[in-house]
PDB file of C-alpha atoms in Angstrom:
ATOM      1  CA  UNK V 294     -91.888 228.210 197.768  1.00  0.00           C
ATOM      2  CA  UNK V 295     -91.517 231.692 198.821  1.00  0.00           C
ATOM      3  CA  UNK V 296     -90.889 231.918 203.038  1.00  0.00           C
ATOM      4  CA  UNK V 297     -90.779 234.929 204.931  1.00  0.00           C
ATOM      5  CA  UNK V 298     -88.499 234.773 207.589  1.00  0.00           C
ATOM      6  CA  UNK V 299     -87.180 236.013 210.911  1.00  0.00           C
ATOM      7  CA  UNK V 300     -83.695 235.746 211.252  1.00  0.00           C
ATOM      8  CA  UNK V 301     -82.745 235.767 214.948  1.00  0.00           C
ATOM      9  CA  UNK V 302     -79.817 234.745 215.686  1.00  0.00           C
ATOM     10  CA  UNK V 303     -78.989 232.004 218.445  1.00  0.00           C
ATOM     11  CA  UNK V 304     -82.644 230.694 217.777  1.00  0.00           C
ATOM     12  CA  UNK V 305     -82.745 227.333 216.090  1.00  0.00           C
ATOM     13  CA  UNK V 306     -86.156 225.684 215.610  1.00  0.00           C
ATOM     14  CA  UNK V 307     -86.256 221.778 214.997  1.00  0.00           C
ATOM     15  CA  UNK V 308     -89.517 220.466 213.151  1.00  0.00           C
ATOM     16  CA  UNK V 309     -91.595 218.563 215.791  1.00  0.00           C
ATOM     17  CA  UNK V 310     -90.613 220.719 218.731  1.00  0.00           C
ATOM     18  CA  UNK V 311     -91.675 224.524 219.723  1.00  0.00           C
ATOM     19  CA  UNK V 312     -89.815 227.919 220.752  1.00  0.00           C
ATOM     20  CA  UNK V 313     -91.272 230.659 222.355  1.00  0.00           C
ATOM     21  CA  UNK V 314     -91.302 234.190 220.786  1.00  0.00           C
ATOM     22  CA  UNK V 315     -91.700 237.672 222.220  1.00  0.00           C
ATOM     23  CA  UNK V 316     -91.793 239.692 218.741  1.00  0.00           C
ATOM     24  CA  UNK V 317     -91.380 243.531 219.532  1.00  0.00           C
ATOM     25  CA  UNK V 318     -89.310 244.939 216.143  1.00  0.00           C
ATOM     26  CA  UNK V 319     -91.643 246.708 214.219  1.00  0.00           C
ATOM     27  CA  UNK V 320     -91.070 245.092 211.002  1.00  0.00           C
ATOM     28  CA  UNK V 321     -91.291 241.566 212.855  1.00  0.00           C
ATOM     29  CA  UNK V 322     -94.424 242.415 214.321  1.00  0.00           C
ATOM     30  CA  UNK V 323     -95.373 242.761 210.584  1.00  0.00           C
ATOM     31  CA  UNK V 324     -94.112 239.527 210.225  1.00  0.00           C
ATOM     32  CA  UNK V 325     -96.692 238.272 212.420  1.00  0.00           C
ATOM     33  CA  UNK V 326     -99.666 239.880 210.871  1.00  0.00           C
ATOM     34  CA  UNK V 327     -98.636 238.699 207.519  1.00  0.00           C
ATOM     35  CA  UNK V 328     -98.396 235.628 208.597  1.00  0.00           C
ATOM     36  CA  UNK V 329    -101.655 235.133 210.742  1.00  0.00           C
ATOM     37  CA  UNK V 330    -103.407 236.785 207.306  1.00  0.00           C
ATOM     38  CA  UNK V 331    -102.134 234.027 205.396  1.00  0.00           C
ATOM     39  CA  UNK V 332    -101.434 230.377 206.757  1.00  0.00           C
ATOM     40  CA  UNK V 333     -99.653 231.457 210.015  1.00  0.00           C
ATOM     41  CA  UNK V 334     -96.183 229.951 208.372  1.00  0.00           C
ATOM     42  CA  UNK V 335     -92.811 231.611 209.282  1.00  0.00           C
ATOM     43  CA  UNK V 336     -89.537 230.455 208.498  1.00  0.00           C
ATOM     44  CA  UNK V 337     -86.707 230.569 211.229  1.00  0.00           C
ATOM     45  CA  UNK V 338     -82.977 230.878 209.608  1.00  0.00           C
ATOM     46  CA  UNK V 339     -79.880 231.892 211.353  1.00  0.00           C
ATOM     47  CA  UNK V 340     -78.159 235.037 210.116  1.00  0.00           C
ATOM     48  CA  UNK V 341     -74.322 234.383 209.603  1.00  0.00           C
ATOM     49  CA  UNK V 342     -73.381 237.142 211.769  1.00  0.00           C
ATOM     50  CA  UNK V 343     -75.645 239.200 214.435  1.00  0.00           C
ATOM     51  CA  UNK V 344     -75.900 242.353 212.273  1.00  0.00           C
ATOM     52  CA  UNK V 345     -78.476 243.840 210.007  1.00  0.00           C
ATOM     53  CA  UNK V 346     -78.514 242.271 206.741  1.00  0.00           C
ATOM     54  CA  UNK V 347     -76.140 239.697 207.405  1.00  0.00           C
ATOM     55  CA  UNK V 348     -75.892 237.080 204.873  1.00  0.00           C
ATOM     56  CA  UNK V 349     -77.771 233.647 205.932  1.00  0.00           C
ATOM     57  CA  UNK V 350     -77.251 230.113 206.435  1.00  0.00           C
ATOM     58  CA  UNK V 351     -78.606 227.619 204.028  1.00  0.00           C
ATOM     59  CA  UNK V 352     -81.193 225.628 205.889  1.00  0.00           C
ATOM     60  CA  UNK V 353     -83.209 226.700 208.405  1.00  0.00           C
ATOM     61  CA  UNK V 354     -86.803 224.930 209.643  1.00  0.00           C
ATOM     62  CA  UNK V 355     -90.608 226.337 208.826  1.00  0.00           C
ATOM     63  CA  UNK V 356     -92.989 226.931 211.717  1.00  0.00           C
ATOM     64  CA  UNK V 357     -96.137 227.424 212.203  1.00  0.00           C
ATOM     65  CA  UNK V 358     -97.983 229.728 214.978  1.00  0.00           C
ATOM     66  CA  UNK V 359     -99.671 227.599 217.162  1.00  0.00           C
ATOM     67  CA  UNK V 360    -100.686 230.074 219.703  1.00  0.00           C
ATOM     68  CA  UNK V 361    -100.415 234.027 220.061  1.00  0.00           C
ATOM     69  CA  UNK V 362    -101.192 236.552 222.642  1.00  0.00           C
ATOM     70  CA  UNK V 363    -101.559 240.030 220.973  1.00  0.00           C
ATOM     71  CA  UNK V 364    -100.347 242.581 223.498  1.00  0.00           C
ATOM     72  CA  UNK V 365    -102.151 245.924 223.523  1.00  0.00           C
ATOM     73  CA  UNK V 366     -98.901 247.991 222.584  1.00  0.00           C
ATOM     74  CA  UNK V 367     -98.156 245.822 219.311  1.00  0.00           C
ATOM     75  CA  UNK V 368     -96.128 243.247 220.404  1.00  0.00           C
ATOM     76  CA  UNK V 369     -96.731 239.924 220.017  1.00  0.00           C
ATOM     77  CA  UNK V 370     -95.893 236.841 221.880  1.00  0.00           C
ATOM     78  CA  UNK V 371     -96.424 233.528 219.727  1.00  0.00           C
ATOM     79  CA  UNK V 372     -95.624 230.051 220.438  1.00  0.00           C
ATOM     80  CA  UNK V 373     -93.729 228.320 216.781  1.00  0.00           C
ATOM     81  CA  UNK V 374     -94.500 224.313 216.170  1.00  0.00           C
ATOM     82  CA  UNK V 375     -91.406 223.884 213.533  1.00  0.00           C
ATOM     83  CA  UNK V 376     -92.533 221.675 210.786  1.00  0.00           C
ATOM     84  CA  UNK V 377     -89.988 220.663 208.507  1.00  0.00           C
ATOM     85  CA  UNK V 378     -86.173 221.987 207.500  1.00  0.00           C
ATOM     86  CA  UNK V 379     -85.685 223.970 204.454  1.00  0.00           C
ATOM     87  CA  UNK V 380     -82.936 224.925 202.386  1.00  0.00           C
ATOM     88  CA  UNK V 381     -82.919 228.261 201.159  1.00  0.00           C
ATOM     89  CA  UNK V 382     -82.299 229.018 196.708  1.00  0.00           C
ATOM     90  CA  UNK V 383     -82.222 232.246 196.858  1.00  0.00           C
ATOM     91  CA  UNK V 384     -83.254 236.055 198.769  1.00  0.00           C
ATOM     92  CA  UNK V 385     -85.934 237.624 196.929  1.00  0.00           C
ATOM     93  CA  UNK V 386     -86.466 241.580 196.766  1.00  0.00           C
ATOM     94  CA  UNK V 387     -89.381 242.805 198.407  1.00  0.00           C
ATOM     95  CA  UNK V 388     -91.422 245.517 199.615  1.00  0.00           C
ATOM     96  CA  UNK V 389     -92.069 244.043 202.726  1.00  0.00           C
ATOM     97  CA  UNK V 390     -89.845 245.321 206.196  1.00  0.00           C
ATOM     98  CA  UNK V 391     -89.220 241.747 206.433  1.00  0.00           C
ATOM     99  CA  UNK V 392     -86.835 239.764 204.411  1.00  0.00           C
ATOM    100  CA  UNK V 393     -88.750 236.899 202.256  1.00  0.00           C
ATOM    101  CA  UNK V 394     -86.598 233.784 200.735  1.00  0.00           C
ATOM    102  CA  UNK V 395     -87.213 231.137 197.919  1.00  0.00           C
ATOM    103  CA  UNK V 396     -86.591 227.986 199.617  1.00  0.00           C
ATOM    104  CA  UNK V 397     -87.106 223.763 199.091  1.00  0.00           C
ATOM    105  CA  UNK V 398     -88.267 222.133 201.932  1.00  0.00           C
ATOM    106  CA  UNK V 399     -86.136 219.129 203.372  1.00  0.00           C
ATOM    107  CA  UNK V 400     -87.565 215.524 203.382  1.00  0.00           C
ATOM    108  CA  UNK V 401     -86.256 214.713 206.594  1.00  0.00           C
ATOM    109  CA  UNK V 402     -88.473 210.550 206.369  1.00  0.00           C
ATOM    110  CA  UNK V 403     -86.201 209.233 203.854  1.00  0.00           C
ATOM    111  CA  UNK V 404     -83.901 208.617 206.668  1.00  0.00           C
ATOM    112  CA  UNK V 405     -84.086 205.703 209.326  1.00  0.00           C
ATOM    113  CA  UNK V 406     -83.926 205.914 213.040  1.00  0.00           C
ATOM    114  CA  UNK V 407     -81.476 205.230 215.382  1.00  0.00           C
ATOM    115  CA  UNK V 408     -79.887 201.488 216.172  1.00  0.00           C
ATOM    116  CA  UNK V 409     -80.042 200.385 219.497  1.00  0.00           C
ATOM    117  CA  UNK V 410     -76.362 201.015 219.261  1.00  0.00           C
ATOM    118  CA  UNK V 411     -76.490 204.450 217.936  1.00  0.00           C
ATOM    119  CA  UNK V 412     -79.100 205.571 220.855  1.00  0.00           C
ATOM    120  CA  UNK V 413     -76.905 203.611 223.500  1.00  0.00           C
ATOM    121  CA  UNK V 414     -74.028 205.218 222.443  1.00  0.00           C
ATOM    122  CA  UNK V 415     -75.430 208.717 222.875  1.00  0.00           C
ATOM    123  CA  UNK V 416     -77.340 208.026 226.323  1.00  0.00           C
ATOM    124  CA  UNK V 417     -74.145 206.678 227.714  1.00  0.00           C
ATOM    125  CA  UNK V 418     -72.381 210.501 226.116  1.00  0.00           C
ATOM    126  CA  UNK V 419     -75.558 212.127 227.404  1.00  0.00           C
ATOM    127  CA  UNK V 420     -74.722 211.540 230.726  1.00  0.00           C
ATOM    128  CA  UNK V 421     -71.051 212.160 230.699  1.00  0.00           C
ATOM    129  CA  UNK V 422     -71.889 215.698 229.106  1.00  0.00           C
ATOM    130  CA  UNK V 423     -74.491 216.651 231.858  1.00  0.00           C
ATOM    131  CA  UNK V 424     -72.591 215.300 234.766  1.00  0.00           C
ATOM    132  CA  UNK V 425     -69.534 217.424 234.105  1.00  0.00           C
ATOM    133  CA  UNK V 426     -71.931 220.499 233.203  1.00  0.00           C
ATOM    134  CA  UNK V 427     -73.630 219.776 236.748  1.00  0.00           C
ATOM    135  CA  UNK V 428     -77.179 219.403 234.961  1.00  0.00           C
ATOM    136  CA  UNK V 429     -79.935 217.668 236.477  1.00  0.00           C
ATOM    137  CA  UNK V 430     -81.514 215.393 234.208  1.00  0.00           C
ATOM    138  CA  UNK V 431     -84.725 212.962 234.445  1.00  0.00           C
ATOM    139  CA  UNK V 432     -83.193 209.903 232.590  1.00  0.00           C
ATOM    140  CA  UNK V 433     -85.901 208.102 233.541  1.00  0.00           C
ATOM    141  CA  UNK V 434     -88.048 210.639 231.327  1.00  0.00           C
ATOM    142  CA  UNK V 435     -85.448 210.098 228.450  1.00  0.00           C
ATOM    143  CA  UNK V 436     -85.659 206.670 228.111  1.00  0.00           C
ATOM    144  CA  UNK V 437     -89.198 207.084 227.085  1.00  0.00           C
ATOM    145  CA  UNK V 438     -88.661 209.891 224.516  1.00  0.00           C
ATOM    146  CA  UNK V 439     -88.818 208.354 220.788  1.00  0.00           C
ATOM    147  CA  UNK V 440     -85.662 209.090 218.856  1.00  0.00           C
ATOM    148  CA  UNK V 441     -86.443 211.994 217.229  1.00  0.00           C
ATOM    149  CA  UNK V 442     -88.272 213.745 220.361  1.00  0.00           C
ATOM    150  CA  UNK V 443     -84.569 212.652 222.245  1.00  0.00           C
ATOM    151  CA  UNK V 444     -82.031 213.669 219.096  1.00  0.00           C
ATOM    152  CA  UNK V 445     -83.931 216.937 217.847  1.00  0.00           C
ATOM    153  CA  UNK V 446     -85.072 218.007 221.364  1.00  0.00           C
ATOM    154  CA  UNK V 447     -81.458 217.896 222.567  1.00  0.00           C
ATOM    155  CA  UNK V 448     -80.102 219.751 219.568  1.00  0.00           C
ATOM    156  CA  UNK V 449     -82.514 222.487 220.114  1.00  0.00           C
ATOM    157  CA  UNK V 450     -81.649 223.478 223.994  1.00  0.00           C
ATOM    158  CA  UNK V 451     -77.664 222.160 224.140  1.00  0.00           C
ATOM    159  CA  UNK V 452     -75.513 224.830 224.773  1.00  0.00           C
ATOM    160  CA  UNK V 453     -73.569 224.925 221.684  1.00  0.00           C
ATOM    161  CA  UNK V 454     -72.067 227.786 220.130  1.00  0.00           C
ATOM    162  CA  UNK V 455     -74.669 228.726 217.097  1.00  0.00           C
ATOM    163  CA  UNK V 456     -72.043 227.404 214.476  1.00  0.00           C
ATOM    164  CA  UNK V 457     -72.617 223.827 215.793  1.00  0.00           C
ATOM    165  CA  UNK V 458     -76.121 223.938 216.727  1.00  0.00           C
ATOM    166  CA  UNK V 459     -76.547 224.994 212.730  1.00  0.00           C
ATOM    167  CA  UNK V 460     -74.313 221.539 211.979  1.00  0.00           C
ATOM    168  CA  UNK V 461     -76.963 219.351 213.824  1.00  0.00           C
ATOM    169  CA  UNK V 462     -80.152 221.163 212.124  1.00  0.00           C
ATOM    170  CA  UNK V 463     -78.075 220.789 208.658  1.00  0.00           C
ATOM    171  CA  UNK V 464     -77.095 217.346 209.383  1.00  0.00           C
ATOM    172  CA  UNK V 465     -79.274 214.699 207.067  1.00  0.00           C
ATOM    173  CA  UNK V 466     -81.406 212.768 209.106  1.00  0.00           C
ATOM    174  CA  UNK V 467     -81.182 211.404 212.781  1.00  0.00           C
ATOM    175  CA  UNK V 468     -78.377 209.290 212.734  1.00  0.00           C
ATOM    176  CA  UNK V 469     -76.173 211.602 211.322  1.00  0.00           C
ATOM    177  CA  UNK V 470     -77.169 213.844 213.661  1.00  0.00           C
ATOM    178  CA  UNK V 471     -76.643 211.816 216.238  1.00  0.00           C
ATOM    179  CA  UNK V 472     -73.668 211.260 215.612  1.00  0.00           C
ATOM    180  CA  UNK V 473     -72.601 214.585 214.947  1.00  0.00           C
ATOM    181  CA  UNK V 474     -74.587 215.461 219.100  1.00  0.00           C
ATOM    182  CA  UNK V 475     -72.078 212.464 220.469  1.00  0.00           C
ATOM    183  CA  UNK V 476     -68.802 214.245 218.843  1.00  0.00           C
ATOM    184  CA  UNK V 477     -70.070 217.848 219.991  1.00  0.00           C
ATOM    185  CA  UNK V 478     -71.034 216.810 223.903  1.00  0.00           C
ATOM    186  CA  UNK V 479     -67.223 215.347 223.741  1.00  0.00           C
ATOM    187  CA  UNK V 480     -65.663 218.341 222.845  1.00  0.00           C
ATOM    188  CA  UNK V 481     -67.483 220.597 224.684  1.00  0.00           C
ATOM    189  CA  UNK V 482     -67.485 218.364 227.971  1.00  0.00           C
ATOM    190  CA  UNK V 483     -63.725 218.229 227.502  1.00  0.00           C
ATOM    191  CA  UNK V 484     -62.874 221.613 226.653  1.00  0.00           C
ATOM    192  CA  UNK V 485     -61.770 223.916 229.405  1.00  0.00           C
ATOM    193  CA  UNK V 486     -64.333 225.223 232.111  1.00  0.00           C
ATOM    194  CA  UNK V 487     -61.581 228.608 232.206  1.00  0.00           C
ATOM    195  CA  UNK V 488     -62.188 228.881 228.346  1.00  0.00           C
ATOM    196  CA  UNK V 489     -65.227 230.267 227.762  1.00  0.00           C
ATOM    197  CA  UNK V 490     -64.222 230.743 223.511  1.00  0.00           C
ATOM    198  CA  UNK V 491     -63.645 227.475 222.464  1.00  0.00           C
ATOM    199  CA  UNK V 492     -65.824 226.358 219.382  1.00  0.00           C
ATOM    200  CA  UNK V 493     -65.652 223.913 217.278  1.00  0.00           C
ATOM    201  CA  UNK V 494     -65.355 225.980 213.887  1.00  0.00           C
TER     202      UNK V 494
END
């Protein structure tokens, strides 16, 4: 399938969940047009380094345009429901200002959810993590978020450096990711408040 995409990077979309967008580049404003012309579909990918043409990532997640507000200068501010991961085959050429990829999307339902170990295991982490960040969480909240709502959701707003949050949208299914969330909020809730650099790369 052919996507067009926006590369931003430190943006990672999750399917079932939604980022907000203020789209003011030219050829991303483009973007937008071309996609509300069509079937309002745009593909979110990280670039592997913040400059212009910078070679991308291999999977990234499809999103759809659930709401926009057209500004009367151009701009565009759109609200993106991610739908399910792709991996991209290859960049195509094209006329368009914005980059356009062949891609495959994911199946991301061939995998089971969490044990009752599994999601113990990463409340119990959860809360270590936040209490030595100083967040303020509403666990009573979590414990009635469904496993992928609590696993994806927290993999989309953690403050990870962009290498890791890329790990967790790569990683194959919930567990995994899991998993993968448990090792990361150990790291980074150990690593050295003085030490802003530390990532786990």
């Amino acid at each position: 399938m052919r996507v067009s995409i926006f590369p931003l990077p430190g943006v990672i979309l999750f399917p079932g969940l939604q980022v907000p967008l203020h789209i003011f580049e030219p050829r991303y404003r483009a973007l937008v047009k071309d996609a509300l012309a069509r079937d309002r579909r745009i593909g979110m990918i990280q670039p592997q380094r913040a400059e212009e043409g910078a070679p991308l990532y291999q999977v990234g997640c499809l999103g759809k345009i659930e709401e926009v507000e057209a500004l009367e200068d151009g701009r565009f501010n759109i609200i993106l429901q991610g739908e399910a991961r792709f991996r991209m085959l290859r960049e195509l050429d094209s006329a368009t200002p914005f980059r356009q990829i062949e891609a495959e999307l994911l199946p991301d339902d061939d995998y089971p959810a969490l044990s009752p170990v599994e999601r113990a295991s990463f409340e119990r982490e959860a809360r270590r993590f936040a209490e030595s960040q100083g967040y303020a969480v509403d666990w009573e909240a979590v414990t009635r978020l469904d496993d992928e709502s609590l696993i994806d959701g927290t993999s989309q707003i953690v403050p990870f450096d962009i290498a890791s949050k890329q790990a967790l949208l790569e990683a194959p299914g919930l567990s995994a990711r899991c998993e993968l969330l448990v090792q990361l909020m150990q790291f980074f809730g150990r690593r050295d408040s003085d030490d802003p650099t530390v990532t786990l790369q």
